[in-house]
mmCIF file of C-alpha atoms in Angstrom:
data_model
loop_
_atom_site.group_PDB
_atom_site.id
_atom_site.type_symbol
_atom_site.label_atom_id
_atom_site.label_comp_id
_atom_site.label_asym_id
_atom_site.label_seq_id
_atom_site.Cartn_x
_atom_site.Cartn_y
_atom_site.Cartn_z
ATOM 1 C CA UNK A 126 152.341 -60.558 -90.622
ATOM 2 C CA UNK A 127 152.901 -62.019 -93.677
ATOM 3 C CA UNK A 128 152.300 -65.363 -94.530
ATOM 4 C CA UNK A 129 155.051 -67.632 -95.648
ATOM 5 C CA UNK A 130 155.579 -70.946 -97.762
ATOM 6 C CA UNK A 131 157.457 -72.370 -95.207
ATOM 7 C CA UNK A 132 155.871 -71.551 -92.216
ATOM 8 C CA UNK A 133 154.439 -75.120 -91.696
ATOM 9 C CA UNK A 134 158.191 -76.545 -91.676
ATOM 10 C CA UNK A 135 159.535 -73.648 -89.419
ATOM 11 C CA UNK A 136 156.433 -74.594 -87.094
ATOM 12 C CA UNK A 137 157.753 -78.267 -86.613
ATOM 13 C CA UNK A 138 161.498 -76.677 -86.143
ATOM 14 C CA UNK A 139 160.102 -74.516 -83.486
ATOM 15 C CA UNK A 140 158.495 -77.510 -81.832
ATOM 16 C CA UNK A 141 162.002 -79.377 -81.747
ATOM 17 C CA UNK A 142 164.264 -76.267 -80.419
ATOM 18 C CA UNK A 143 161.494 -76.221 -77.514
ATOM 19 C CA UNK A 144 162.001 -79.661 -77.069
ATOM 20 C CA UNK A 145 165.546 -78.687 -76.349
ATOM 21 C CA UNK A 146 167.413 -79.926 -79.297
ATOM 22 C CA UNK A 147 170.698 -77.696 -79.489
ATOM 23 C CA UNK A 148 170.788 -76.961 -83.012
ATOM 24 C CA UNK A 149 168.413 -76.156 -85.913
ATOM 25 C CA UNK A 150 168.395 -77.290 -89.548
ATOM 26 C CA UNK A 151 167.537 -74.338 -92.298
ATOM 27 C CA UNK A 152 164.811 -75.553 -94.694
ATOM 28 C CA UNK A 153 165.749 -75.263 -98.115
ATOM 29 C CA UNK A 154 164.904 -72.057 -98.899
ATOM 30 C CA UNK A 155 165.729 -68.857 -96.622
ATOM 31 C CA UNK A 156 162.969 -67.204 -94.409
ATOM 32 C CA UNK A 157 162.482 -63.507 -94.599
ATOM 33 C CA UNK A 158 162.783 -61.394 -91.553
ATOM 34 C CA UNK A 159 159.490 -60.667 -89.924
ATOM 35 C CA UNK A 160 157.933 -64.163 -91.064
ATOM 36 C CA UNK A 161 157.567 -67.292 -89.573
ATOM 37 C CA UNK A 162 157.779 -68.137 -85.949
ATOM 38 C CA UNK A 163 159.280 -65.707 -83.503
ATOM 39 C CA UNK A 164 162.441 -66.376 -81.576
ATOM 40 C CA UNK A 165 164.596 -65.319 -78.862
ATOM 41 C CA UNK A 166 168.120 -67.154 -79.139
ATOM 42 C CA UNK A 167 170.541 -67.247 -76.109
ATOM 43 C CA UNK A 168 174.644 -67.660 -76.785
ATOM 44 C CA UNK A 169 177.698 -67.722 -75.056
ATOM 45 C CA UNK A 170 178.928 -69.717 -71.825
ATOM 46 C CA UNK A 171 177.782 -71.220 -68.506
ATOM 47 C CA UNK A 172 175.753 -68.675 -67.009
ATOM 48 C CA UNK A 173 173.288 -68.401 -69.801
ATOM 49 C CA UNK A 174 173.759 -72.056 -70.947
ATOM 50 C CA UNK A 175 172.111 -73.472 -67.760
ATOM 51 C CA UNK A 176 174.660 -75.093 -65.715
ATOM 52 C CA UNK A 177 173.674 -75.838 -62.535
ATOM 53 C CA UNK A 178 170.359 -75.737 -63.111
ATOM 54 C CA UNK A 179 170.131 -79.395 -61.529
ATOM 55 C CA UNK A 180 169.896 -77.877 -58.019
ATOM 56 C CA UNK A 181 167.010 -76.176 -55.997
ATOM 57 C CA UNK A 182 169.296 -74.729 -53.509
ATOM 58 C CA UNK A 183 172.116 -76.499 -51.462
ATOM 59 C CA UNK A 184 171.675 -79.268 -48.916
ATOM 60 C CA UNK A 185 174.540 -81.101 -46.525
ATOM 61 C CA UNK A 186 172.297 -84.405 -47.081
ATOM 62 C CA UNK A 187 174.420 -86.922 -49.431
ATOM 63 C CA UNK A 188 171.868 -89.014 -50.527
ATOM 64 C CA UNK A 189 168.112 -89.732 -52.448
ATOM 65 C CA UNK A 190 167.139 -86.596 -53.517
ATOM 66 C CA UNK A 191 169.155 -84.344 -51.201
ATOM 67 C CA UNK A 192 166.244 -82.885 -49.186
ATOM 68 C CA UNK A 193 164.732 -82.251 -52.322
ATOM 69 C CA UNK A 194 167.495 -80.233 -53.695
ATOM 70 C CA UNK A 195 168.604 -82.664 -56.712
ATOM 71 C CA UNK A 196 166.142 -82.614 -59.986
ATOM 72 C CA UNK A 197 168.344 -85.708 -61.267
ATOM 73 C CA UNK A 198 167.002 -88.222 -58.564
ATOM 74 C CA UNK A 199 164.606 -90.538 -60.287
ATOM 75 C CA UNK A 200 163.497 -92.406 -56.917
ATOM 76 C CA UNK A 201 166.178 -94.761 -57.539
ATOM 77 C CA UNK A 202 169.100 -93.216 -59.331
ATOM 78 C CA UNK A 203 170.388 -90.098 -60.772
ATOM 79 C CA UNK A 204 170.016 -88.866 -64.403
ATOM 80 C CA UNK A 205 170.909 -85.451 -64.993
ATOM 81 C CA UNK A 206 169.594 -85.807 -68.238
ATOM 82 C CA UNK A 207 165.922 -85.237 -66.379
ATOM 83 C CA UNK A 208 167.433 -81.621 -66.369
ATOM 84 C CA UNK A 209 170.083 -80.938 -69.558
ATOM 85 C CA UNK A 210 168.594 -83.161 -71.747
ATOM 86 C CA UNK A 211 171.020 -84.611 -74.481
ATOM 87 C CA UNK A 212 173.422 -82.143 -73.564
ATOM 88 C CA UNK A 213 173.943 -83.578 -69.974
ATOM 89 C CA UNK A 214 177.995 -84.395 -69.444
ATOM 90 C CA UNK A 215 178.533 -81.483 -72.218
ATOM 91 C CA UNK A 216 177.105 -77.771 -73.025
ATOM 92 C CA UNK A 217 174.838 -78.174 -70.029
ATOM 93 C CA UNK A 218 171.636 -76.562 -71.430
ATOM 94 C CA UNK A 219 169.147 -77.268 -68.471
ATOM 95 C CA UNK A 220 165.216 -76.654 -68.646
ATOM 96 C CA UNK A 221 165.487 -73.861 -66.597
ATOM 97 C CA UNK A 222 168.249 -71.931 -68.729
ATOM 98 C CA UNK A 223 167.716 -68.477 -68.800
ATOM 99 C CA UNK A 224 165.936 -68.322 -72.164
ATOM 100 C CA UNK A 225 164.068 -71.336 -70.962
ATOM 101 C CA UNK A 226 162.883 -69.567 -67.980
ATOM 102 C CA UNK A 227 161.621 -66.258 -69.382
ATOM 103 C CA UNK A 228 158.261 -67.167 -70.160
ATOM 104 C CA UNK A 229 156.340 -66.988 -74.128
ATOM 105 C CA UNK A 230 158.358 -64.368 -75.163
ATOM 106 C CA UNK A 231 158.548 -66.129 -78.497
ATOM 107 C CA UNK A 232 157.388 -69.133 -80.799
ATOM 108 C CA UNK A 233 160.940 -70.663 -80.305
ATOM 109 C CA UNK A 234 163.150 -69.971 -77.090
ATOM 110 C CA UNK A 235 166.458 -71.260 -78.667
ATOM 111 C CA UNK A 236 169.391 -72.257 -76.623
ATOM 112 C CA UNK A 237 172.631 -72.029 -78.340
ATOM 113 C CA UNK A 238 175.169 -71.348 -75.278
ATOM 114 C CA UNK A 239 177.274 -73.760 -74.096
ATOM 115 C CA UNK A 240 179.304 -74.349 -70.440
ATOM 116 C CA UNK A 241 182.532 -73.410 -71.095
ATOM 117 C CA UNK A 242 182.496 -71.715 -74.321
ATOM 118 C CA UNK A 243 184.806 -68.847 -74.969
ATOM 119 C CA UNK A 244 184.604 -66.158 -77.470
ATOM 120 C CA UNK A 245 186.471 -68.616 -80.326
ATOM 121 C CA UNK A 246 183.615 -70.974 -79.865
ATOM 122 C CA UNK A 247 180.947 -68.121 -80.694
ATOM 123 C CA UNK A 248 183.173 -67.047 -84.300
ATOM 124 C CA UNK A 249 182.225 -67.978 -87.403
ATOM 125 C CA UNK A 250 184.316 -70.857 -88.496
ATOM 126 C CA UNK A 251 185.027 -68.738 -91.230
ATOM 127 C CA UNK A 252 186.545 -66.377 -89.214
ATOM 128 C CA UNK A 253 188.891 -68.859 -87.194
ATOM 129 C CA UNK A 254 185.767 -69.970 -84.944
ATOM 130 C CA UNK A 255 186.168 -73.607 -83.227
ATOM 131 C CA UNK A 256 183.786 -75.966 -82.818
ATOM 132 C CA UNK A 257 182.961 -76.915 -79.129
ATOM 133 C CA UNK A 258 181.725 -80.381 -77.701
ATOM 134 C CA UNK A 259 181.131 -81.821 -81.142
ATOM 135 C CA UNK A 260 179.133 -78.508 -82.046
ATOM 136 C CA UNK A 261 179.597 -76.138 -84.736
ATOM 137 C CA UNK A 262 180.729 -72.429 -83.780
ATOM 138 C CA UNK A 263 177.637 -71.007 -82.172
ATOM 139 C CA UNK A 264 177.387 -67.972 -84.973
ATOM 140 C CA UNK A 265 177.112 -70.778 -87.497
ATOM 141 C CA UNK A 266 174.386 -72.427 -85.487
ATOM 142 C CA UNK A 267 172.601 -68.810 -85.148
ATOM 143 C CA UNK A 268 172.870 -69.101 -89.619
ATOM 144 C CA UNK A 269 170.550 -71.773 -89.388
ATOM 145 C CA UNK A 270 168.032 -70.505 -86.776
ATOM 146 C CA UNK A 271 168.070 -66.898 -88.352
ATOM 147 C CA UNK A 272 167.284 -68.568 -91.923
ATOM 148 C CA UNK A 273 164.173 -70.462 -90.159
ATOM 149 C CA UNK A 274 162.897 -67.906 -87.728
ATOM 150 C CA UNK A 275 161.718 -64.436 -87.464
ATOM 151 C CA UNK A 276 164.667 -63.767 -84.237
ATOM 152 C CA UNK A 277 163.340 -61.250 -82.230
ATOM 153 C CA UNK A 278 166.442 -60.787 -79.634
ATOM 154 C CA UNK A 279 169.836 -62.438 -79.034
ATOM 155 C CA UNK A 280 171.000 -62.639 -75.477
ATOM 156 C CA UNK A 281 174.551 -62.825 -75.015
ATOM 157 C CA UNK A 282 176.601 -64.008 -72.300
ATOM 158 C CA UNK A 283 180.287 -64.447 -73.272
ATOM 159 C CA UNK A 284 183.978 -63.149 -71.869
ATOM 160 C CA UNK A 285 184.262 -65.135 -68.315
ATOM 161 C CA UNK A 286 185.917 -67.962 -69.617
ATOM 162 C CA UNK A 287 188.172 -66.025 -71.501
ATOM 163 C CA UNK A 288 189.071 -63.916 -68.831
ATOM 164 C CA UNK A 289 189.599 -67.256 -66.426
ATOM 165 C CA UNK A 290 186.931 -67.140 -64.241
ATOM 166 C CA UNK A 291 186.416 -70.609 -63.252
ATOM 167 C CA UNK A 292 190.367 -70.811 -62.708
ATOM 168 C CA UNK A 293 190.494 -67.443 -60.422
ATOM 169 C CA UNK A 294 187.739 -69.377 -58.118
ATOM 170 C CA UNK A 295 189.618 -72.429 -57.991
ATOM 171 C CA UNK A 296 192.912 -70.397 -56.826
ATOM 172 C CA UNK A 297 190.935 -68.598 -54.353
ATOM 173 C CA UNK A 298 189.326 -71.584 -52.955
ATOM 174 C CA UNK A 299 192.815 -73.482 -52.825
ATOM 175 C CA UNK A 300 194.378 -70.328 -51.269
ATOM 176 C CA UNK A 301 191.706 -70.649 -48.556
ATOM 177 C CA UNK A 302 191.967 -74.355 -47.875
ATOM 178 C CA UNK A 303 195.555 -75.575 -48.488
ATOM 179 C CA UNK A 304 197.806 -72.401 -48.702
ATOM 180 C CA UNK A 305 196.176 -70.322 -46.114
ATOM 181 C CA UNK A 306 197.011 -66.696 -48.032
ATOM 182 C CA UNK A 307 195.093 -64.904 -50.275
ATOM 183 C CA UNK A 308 194.479 -64.766 -53.842
ATOM 184 C CA UNK A 309 192.978 -60.909 -54.910
ATOM 185 C CA UNK A 310 196.066 -59.642 -55.280
ATOM 186 C CA UNK A 311 197.715 -62.037 -57.683
ATOM 187 C CA UNK A 312 194.594 -62.883 -59.506
ATOM 188 C CA UNK A 313 193.926 -58.811 -59.783
ATOM 189 C CA UNK A 314 197.207 -58.701 -61.432
ATOM 190 C CA UNK A 315 196.231 -61.639 -64.002
ATOM 191 C CA UNK A 316 192.921 -59.998 -64.758
ATOM 192 C CA UNK A 317 194.323 -56.357 -65.541
ATOM 193 C CA UNK A 318 196.743 -58.123 -67.895
ATOM 194 C CA UNK A 319 194.216 -59.981 -69.841
ATOM 195 C CA UNK A 320 190.830 -58.060 -69.920
ATOM 196 C CA UNK A 321 191.611 -55.515 -72.695
ATOM 197 C CA UNK A 322 191.989 -58.312 -74.945
ATOM 198 C CA UNK A 323 188.929 -60.121 -73.627
ATOM 199 C CA UNK A 324 187.130 -56.919 -74.526
ATOM 200 C CA UNK A 325 187.923 -56.888 -77.955
ATOM 201 C CA UNK A 326 186.919 -60.618 -78.229
ATOM 202 C CA UNK A 327 183.800 -59.825 -76.835
ATOM 203 C CA UNK A 328 183.479 -56.665 -79.488
ATOM 204 C CA UNK A 329 184.109 -59.121 -82.201
ATOM 205 C CA UNK A 330 181.455 -61.465 -80.639
ATOM 206 C CA UNK A 331 179.118 -58.639 -81.221
ATOM 207 C CA UNK A 332 180.551 -58.158 -84.835
ATOM 208 C CA UNK A 333 180.266 -61.915 -85.663
ATOM 209 C CA UNK A 334 176.556 -61.800 -84.434
ATOM 210 C CA UNK A 335 175.693 -59.113 -86.744
ATOM 211 C CA UNK A 336 177.303 -60.488 -89.562
ATOM 212 C CA UNK A 337 175.172 -63.408 -89.372
ATOM 213 C CA UNK A 338 172.311 -62.020 -89.123
ATOM 214 C CA UNK A 339 172.726 -59.320 -92.109
ATOM 215 C CA UNK A 340 174.108 -62.488 -94.589
ATOM 216 C CA UNK A 341 170.552 -63.862 -93.321
ATOM 217 C CA UNK A 342 168.771 -60.553 -94.841
ATOM 218 C CA UNK A 343 168.127 -58.729 -91.419
ATOM 219 C CA UNK A 344 168.641 -55.208 -90.867
ATOM 220 C CA UNK A 345 169.790 -54.023 -87.687
ATOM 221 C CA UNK A 346 166.096 -52.802 -86.788
ATOM 222 C CA UNK A 347 164.965 -56.094 -86.991
ATOM 223 C CA UNK A 348 166.531 -57.513 -83.781
ATOM 224 C CA UNK A 349 168.027 -56.502 -80.920
ATOM 225 C CA UNK A 350 171.471 -57.791 -79.111
ATOM 226 C CA UNK A 351 171.546 -57.838 -75.289
ATOM 227 C CA UNK A 352 174.837 -58.329 -73.877
ATOM 228 C CA UNK A 353 174.773 -59.074 -70.319
ATOM 229 C CA UNK A 354 177.221 -59.056 -67.493
ATOM 230 C CA UNK A 355 177.372 -61.869 -64.543
ATOM 231 C CA UNK A 356 175.970 -62.221 -61.334
ATOM 232 C CA UNK A 357 178.133 -62.546 -57.983
ATOM 233 C CA UNK A 358 177.705 -66.221 -56.836
ATOM 234 C CA UNK A 359 179.238 -65.135 -53.508
ATOM 235 C CA UNK A 360 178.530 -62.450 -50.882
ATOM 236 C CA UNK A 361 180.585 -59.576 -48.962
ATOM 237 C CA UNK A 362 182.519 -60.756 -46.050
ATOM 238 C CA UNK A 363 179.865 -58.811 -43.709
ATOM 239 C CA UNK A 364 176.952 -60.728 -45.107
ATOM 240 C CA UNK A 365 178.542 -64.545 -44.850
ATOM 241 C CA UNK A 366 176.812 -66.345 -42.291
ATOM 242 C CA UNK A 367 179.892 -68.296 -41.593
ATOM 243 C CA UNK A 368 182.645 -67.110 -39.694
ATOM 244 C CA UNK A 369 185.911 -66.639 -41.489
ATOM 245 C CA UNK A 370 188.261 -68.885 -39.349
ATOM 246 C CA UNK A 371 187.601 -72.648 -39.078
ATOM 247 C CA UNK A 372 185.963 -75.146 -41.553
ATOM 248 C CA UNK A 373 182.285 -74.197 -41.833
ATOM 249 C CA UNK A 374 182.643 -72.150 -44.761
ATOM 250 C CA UNK A 375 184.601 -75.369 -46.753
ATOM 251 C CA UNK A 376 182.549 -77.833 -45.435
ATOM 252 C CA UNK A 377 179.463 -76.765 -44.075
ATOM 253 C CA UNK A 378 178.703 -73.525 -46.259
ATOM 254 C CA UNK A 379 180.613 -74.586 -49.627
ATOM 255 C CA UNK A 380 181.785 -70.944 -49.742
ATOM 256 C CA UNK A 381 185.976 -71.491 -49.088
ATOM 257 C CA UNK A 382 186.951 -67.772 -49.569
ATOM 258 C CA UNK A 383 188.997 -65.237 -47.112
ATOM 259 C CA UNK A 384 187.000 -62.246 -46.655
ATOM 260 C CA UNK A 385 189.393 -59.857 -48.089
ATOM 261 C CA UNK A 386 189.230 -62.395 -51.328
ATOM 262 C CA UNK A 387 185.094 -62.633 -50.936
ATOM 263 C CA UNK A 388 185.495 -58.480 -50.582
ATOM 264 C CA UNK A 389 187.220 -58.135 -53.972
ATOM 265 C CA UNK A 390 185.170 -60.504 -56.097
ATOM 266 C CA UNK A 391 181.872 -59.055 -54.931
ATOM 267 C CA UNK A 392 183.166 -55.371 -54.996
ATOM 268 C CA UNK A 393 186.330 -55.516 -57.358
ATOM 269 C CA UNK A 394 186.149 -58.350 -59.695
ATOM 270 C CA UNK A 395 182.480 -58.513 -60.693
ATOM 271 C CA UNK A 396 181.916 -54.342 -61.052
ATOM 272 C CA UNK A 397 185.367 -54.533 -63.150
ATOM 273 C CA UNK A 398 183.859 -56.900 -65.634
ATOM 274 C CA UNK A 399 180.181 -55.547 -65.721
ATOM 275 C CA UNK A 400 181.889 -51.989 -66.269
ATOM 276 C CA UNK A 401 184.099 -52.951 -69.186
ATOM 277 C CA UNK A 402 180.680 -55.194 -70.641
ATOM 278 C CA UNK A 403 178.959 -52.002 -70.386
ATOM 279 C CA UNK A 404 181.772 -50.490 -72.144
ATOM 280 C CA UNK A 405 181.770 -52.585 -75.246
ATOM 281 C CA UNK A 406 177.706 -52.705 -75.481
ATOM 282 C CA UNK A 407 177.848 -48.972 -75.623
ATOM 283 C CA UNK A 408 180.961 -48.835 -78.267
ATOM 284 C CA UNK A 409 178.888 -51.705 -80.658
ATOM 285 C CA UNK A 410 175.158 -50.259 -80.153
ATOM 286 C CA UNK A 411 173.868 -52.892 -78.411
ATOM 287 C CA UNK A 412 171.862 -53.020 -75.154
ATOM 288 C CA UNK A 413 173.117 -54.082 -71.549
ATOM 289 C CA UNK A 414 171.774 -55.997 -69.253
ATOM 290 C CA UNK A 415 173.511 -55.449 -65.568
ATOM 291 C CA UNK A 416 173.314 -58.496 -63.318
ATOM 292 C CA UNK A 417 175.942 -58.101 -60.701
ATOM 293 C CA UNK A 418 173.327 -57.296 -58.185
ATOM 294 C CA UNK A 419 170.778 -60.056 -59.208
ATOM 295 C CA UNK A 420 171.621 -62.811 -56.687
ATOM 296 C CA UNK A 421 172.388 -60.190 -53.933
ATOM 297 C CA UNK A 422 171.266 -61.820 -50.842
ATOM 298 C CA UNK A 423 170.575 -65.312 -52.642
ATOM 299 C CA UNK A 424 174.468 -65.667 -52.761
ATOM 300 C CA UNK A 425 176.248 -69.000 -51.314
ATOM 301 C CA UNK A 426 176.575 -68.817 -47.670
ATOM 302 C CA UNK A 427 174.577 -65.064 -47.467
ATOM 303 C CA UNK A 428 172.942 -63.925 -44.384
ATOM 304 C CA UNK A 429 169.792 -63.590 -45.853
ATOM 305 C CA UNK A 430 169.389 -67.445 -47.170
ATOM 306 C CA UNK A 431 169.762 -70.851 -46.039
ATOM 307 C CA UNK A 432 170.329 -74.441 -46.760
ATOM 308 C CA UNK A 433 167.889 -76.681 -47.684
ATOM 309 C CA UNK A 434 167.076 -79.117 -44.469
ATOM 310 C CA UNK A 435 164.555 -82.004 -43.812
ATOM 311 C CA UNK A 436 162.654 -79.345 -41.684
ATOM 312 C CA UNK A 437 163.378 -76.131 -43.914
ATOM 313 C CA UNK A 438 162.272 -77.109 -47.780
ATOM 314 C CA UNK A 439 163.785 -75.973 -50.886
ATOM 315 C CA UNK A 440 161.865 -72.393 -51.877
ATOM 316 C CA UNK A 441 162.878 -69.727 -53.895
ATOM 317 C CA UNK A 442 162.111 -67.104 -50.877
ATOM 318 C CA UNK A 443 164.719 -68.607 -48.758
ATOM 319 C CA UNK A 444 167.250 -70.882 -50.051
ATOM 320 C CA UNK A 445 170.282 -70.167 -52.074
ATOM 321 C CA UNK A 446 170.207 -69.374 -55.887
ATOM 322 C CA UNK A 447 173.823 -70.212 -56.490
ATOM 323 C CA UNK A 448 175.540 -73.824 -56.373
ATOM 324 C CA UNK A 449 178.123 -74.305 -53.802
ATOM 325 C CA UNK A 450 181.499 -75.550 -53.993
ATOM 326 C CA UNK A 451 181.457 -79.124 -53.688
ATOM 327 C CA UNK A 452 184.708 -79.526 -52.281
ATOM 328 C CA UNK A 453 184.498 -83.141 -51.832
ATOM 329 C CA UNK A 454 182.348 -83.913 -55.109
ATOM 330 C CA UNK A 455 179.955 -86.032 -53.015
ATOM 331 C CA UNK A 456 176.959 -84.265 -55.325
ATOM 332 C CA UNK A 457 176.856 -83.442 -58.959
ATOM 333 C CA UNK A 458 180.149 -82.223 -60.746
ATOM 334 C CA UNK A 459 182.204 -79.565 -59.581
ATOM 335 C CA UNK A 460 181.578 -77.957 -63.066
ATOM 336 C CA UNK A 461 178.121 -76.833 -61.815
ATOM 337 C CA UNK A 462 180.151 -74.922 -58.778
ATOM 338 C CA UNK A 463 179.472 -71.043 -58.624
ATOM 339 C CA UNK A 464 176.723 -70.881 -61.076
ATOM 340 C CA UNK A 465 173.014 -69.915 -60.834
ATOM 341 C CA UNK A 466 171.031 -72.895 -59.826
ATOM 342 C CA UNK A 467 167.506 -73.559 -60.796
ATOM 343 C CA UNK A 468 166.176 -70.728 -58.680
ATOM 344 C CA UNK A 469 168.949 -67.931 -59.673
ATOM 345 C CA UNK A 470 167.855 -69.202 -63.664
ATOM 346 C CA UNK A 471 164.578 -68.410 -63.383
ATOM 347 C CA UNK A 472 165.493 -65.008 -61.471
ATOM 348 C CA UNK A 473 167.931 -64.335 -64.742
ATOM 349 C CA UNK A 474 165.130 -65.628 -67.279
ATOM 350 C CA UNK A 475 162.687 -63.319 -65.429
ATOM 351 C CA UNK A 476 165.317 -60.293 -65.784
ATOM 352 C CA UNK A 477 165.358 -61.623 -70.137
ATOM 353 C CA UNK A 478 161.868 -60.950 -69.832
ATOM 354 C CA UNK A 479 161.586 -57.590 -68.338
ATOM 355 C CA UNK A 480 164.508 -56.558 -70.609
ATOM 356 C CA UNK A 481 162.570 -57.934 -73.739
ATOM 357 C CA UNK A 482 159.690 -55.538 -73.102
ATOM 358 C CA UNK A 483 162.115 -52.763 -72.742
ATOM 359 C CA UNK A 484 163.231 -52.084 -76.380
ATOM 360 C CA UNK A 485 165.715 -49.068 -75.633
ATOM 361 C CA UNK A 486 168.139 -48.426 -72.850
ATOM 362 C CA UNK A 487 170.458 -49.896 -70.378
ATOM 363 C CA UNK A 488 168.826 -52.042 -67.670
ATOM 364 C CA UNK A 489 169.992 -53.175 -64.296
ATOM 365 C CA UNK A 490 168.418 -56.371 -62.635
ATOM 366 C CA UNK A 491 167.765 -56.806 -58.950
ATOM 367 C CA UNK A 492 165.446 -59.184 -56.831
ATOM 368 C CA UNK A 493 163.148 -58.181 -54.181
ATOM 369 C CA UNK A 494 164.354 -59.361 -50.806
ATOM 370 C CA UNK A 495 161.926 -61.742 -49.316
ATOM 371 C CA UNK A 496 160.410 -62.458 -52.701
ATOM 372 C CA UNK A 497 160.810 -65.395 -55.373
ATOM 373 C CA UNK A 498 162.410 -65.254 -58.839
ATOM 374 C CA UNK A 499 159.590 -63.873 -60.297
ATOM 375 C CA UNK A 500 159.794 -60.677 -58.569
ATOM 376 C CA UNK A 501 162.909 -59.369 -60.059
ATOM 377 C CA UNK A 502 163.022 -55.723 -61.170
ATOM 378 C CA UNK A 503 164.894 -53.648 -63.414
ATOM 379 C CA UNK A 504 166.340 -49.967 -63.076
ATOM 380 C CA UNK A 505 168.030 -48.061 -65.336
ATOM 381 C CA UNK A 506 171.425 -47.985 -65.905
#
C-alpha cells in the first residue's frame, strides 16, 4: 500500500474512533483512497447504532445487576455510559454495536449511526439533511471519515423510523394491554400508504453516500455499500412460550401482542420491509444483507429461548437476543425495547463480518439453533 504523509495523524484518528468518538475531523489534506488506515463505517438508525446493547438477555429481577443482564451496573448504581459511552441518553452507540462486534475487519470501525435517526438525518446538510441529537447529518460526518481513512465498506440500516416502526410497536402493544383489539389491519394500511415514499428516501440515502464518496475522490470500485434489513424482535404466535390470554405476555414475558398481530409482524411486516429494501439495493447496485430471520428462535418470548434467572445465567446459547418491552419502566429506558441486545448485536456483527468477506452478491444471515452469536451463517439471496 502506498505510504501517506498523513499516516501518523490518520492512525491517531483511528485510535480516537476506536475509543468511541462519534465524529472524526479530517486532516488538513485529503487522503487518497487506498492509503492510510482502512475503515468500515456503520450509518443509519438504532438497529445498527447499538440501541439496547446494555442488556445480556432479559430478567425479571429489578435490582442489582438484574441477574447479570445489566451491563450498566457498577456495583453500587447504574452508569449507562459504561455501554454507550458519551452517547448515553442520545445516539446510544453501544460497545457491542454491529460494527464494533464484527471483529478486526479494518484498522478502524466507525459508528456514525444514531438511535432514532431517519433518512433526513443521513442526507447532507447542503441537500436538506437535518442535524440530529447535536450532530451533523451522517453523510457530512462520512465526508470527514472518507478524507481521513481508506473506507472499504459502509453498512446502512435506515427506513424503519421513517416508516414509524416504533409507533407501530407501541400501537400494537397498547391494543393488547388497553383496548383488547388488533392492530395489524389499520397498521398495515398505514404502512402501505407510506412505504413507497420511505423507499424513495432510502434510495436517496444511498445516492447521498455515493455523492460524498465521489467528492472524497473514491471510485465506485474503491468501496462497498451494504444495505441491510431488520430482524424481527418477536416470534410467531406458535413459537411464543406464553399463552395469548392473561397477563403473562405483558408482566412476565414483555411481549404484549395478540397472536394475529405477532404473526402479522413476523411474517408480513418484517418480510415486506425486507423485500422492499432488497428492491432498493438492486435498483441502486449495492449489496443487500437480509436480517429478517437473524433472531429466529432468539426473539423475546420465543420458546427456544429463556429469561435469565438466578439459576439460569445469561448465555448467548439460551438467552433472548432482543430487549423486551418494559411496560412499567422498571429497568433502563423504554427506547431500548424491541432492539437486538448485546447478544443480538454480536450476532449481527458476525453477519457483517461474513458479508465483508463476500464482496459480491446478496446474502441472508441466520443463526444456528443452540449455538451462540459466533455461529451465524449466510445463505445466498
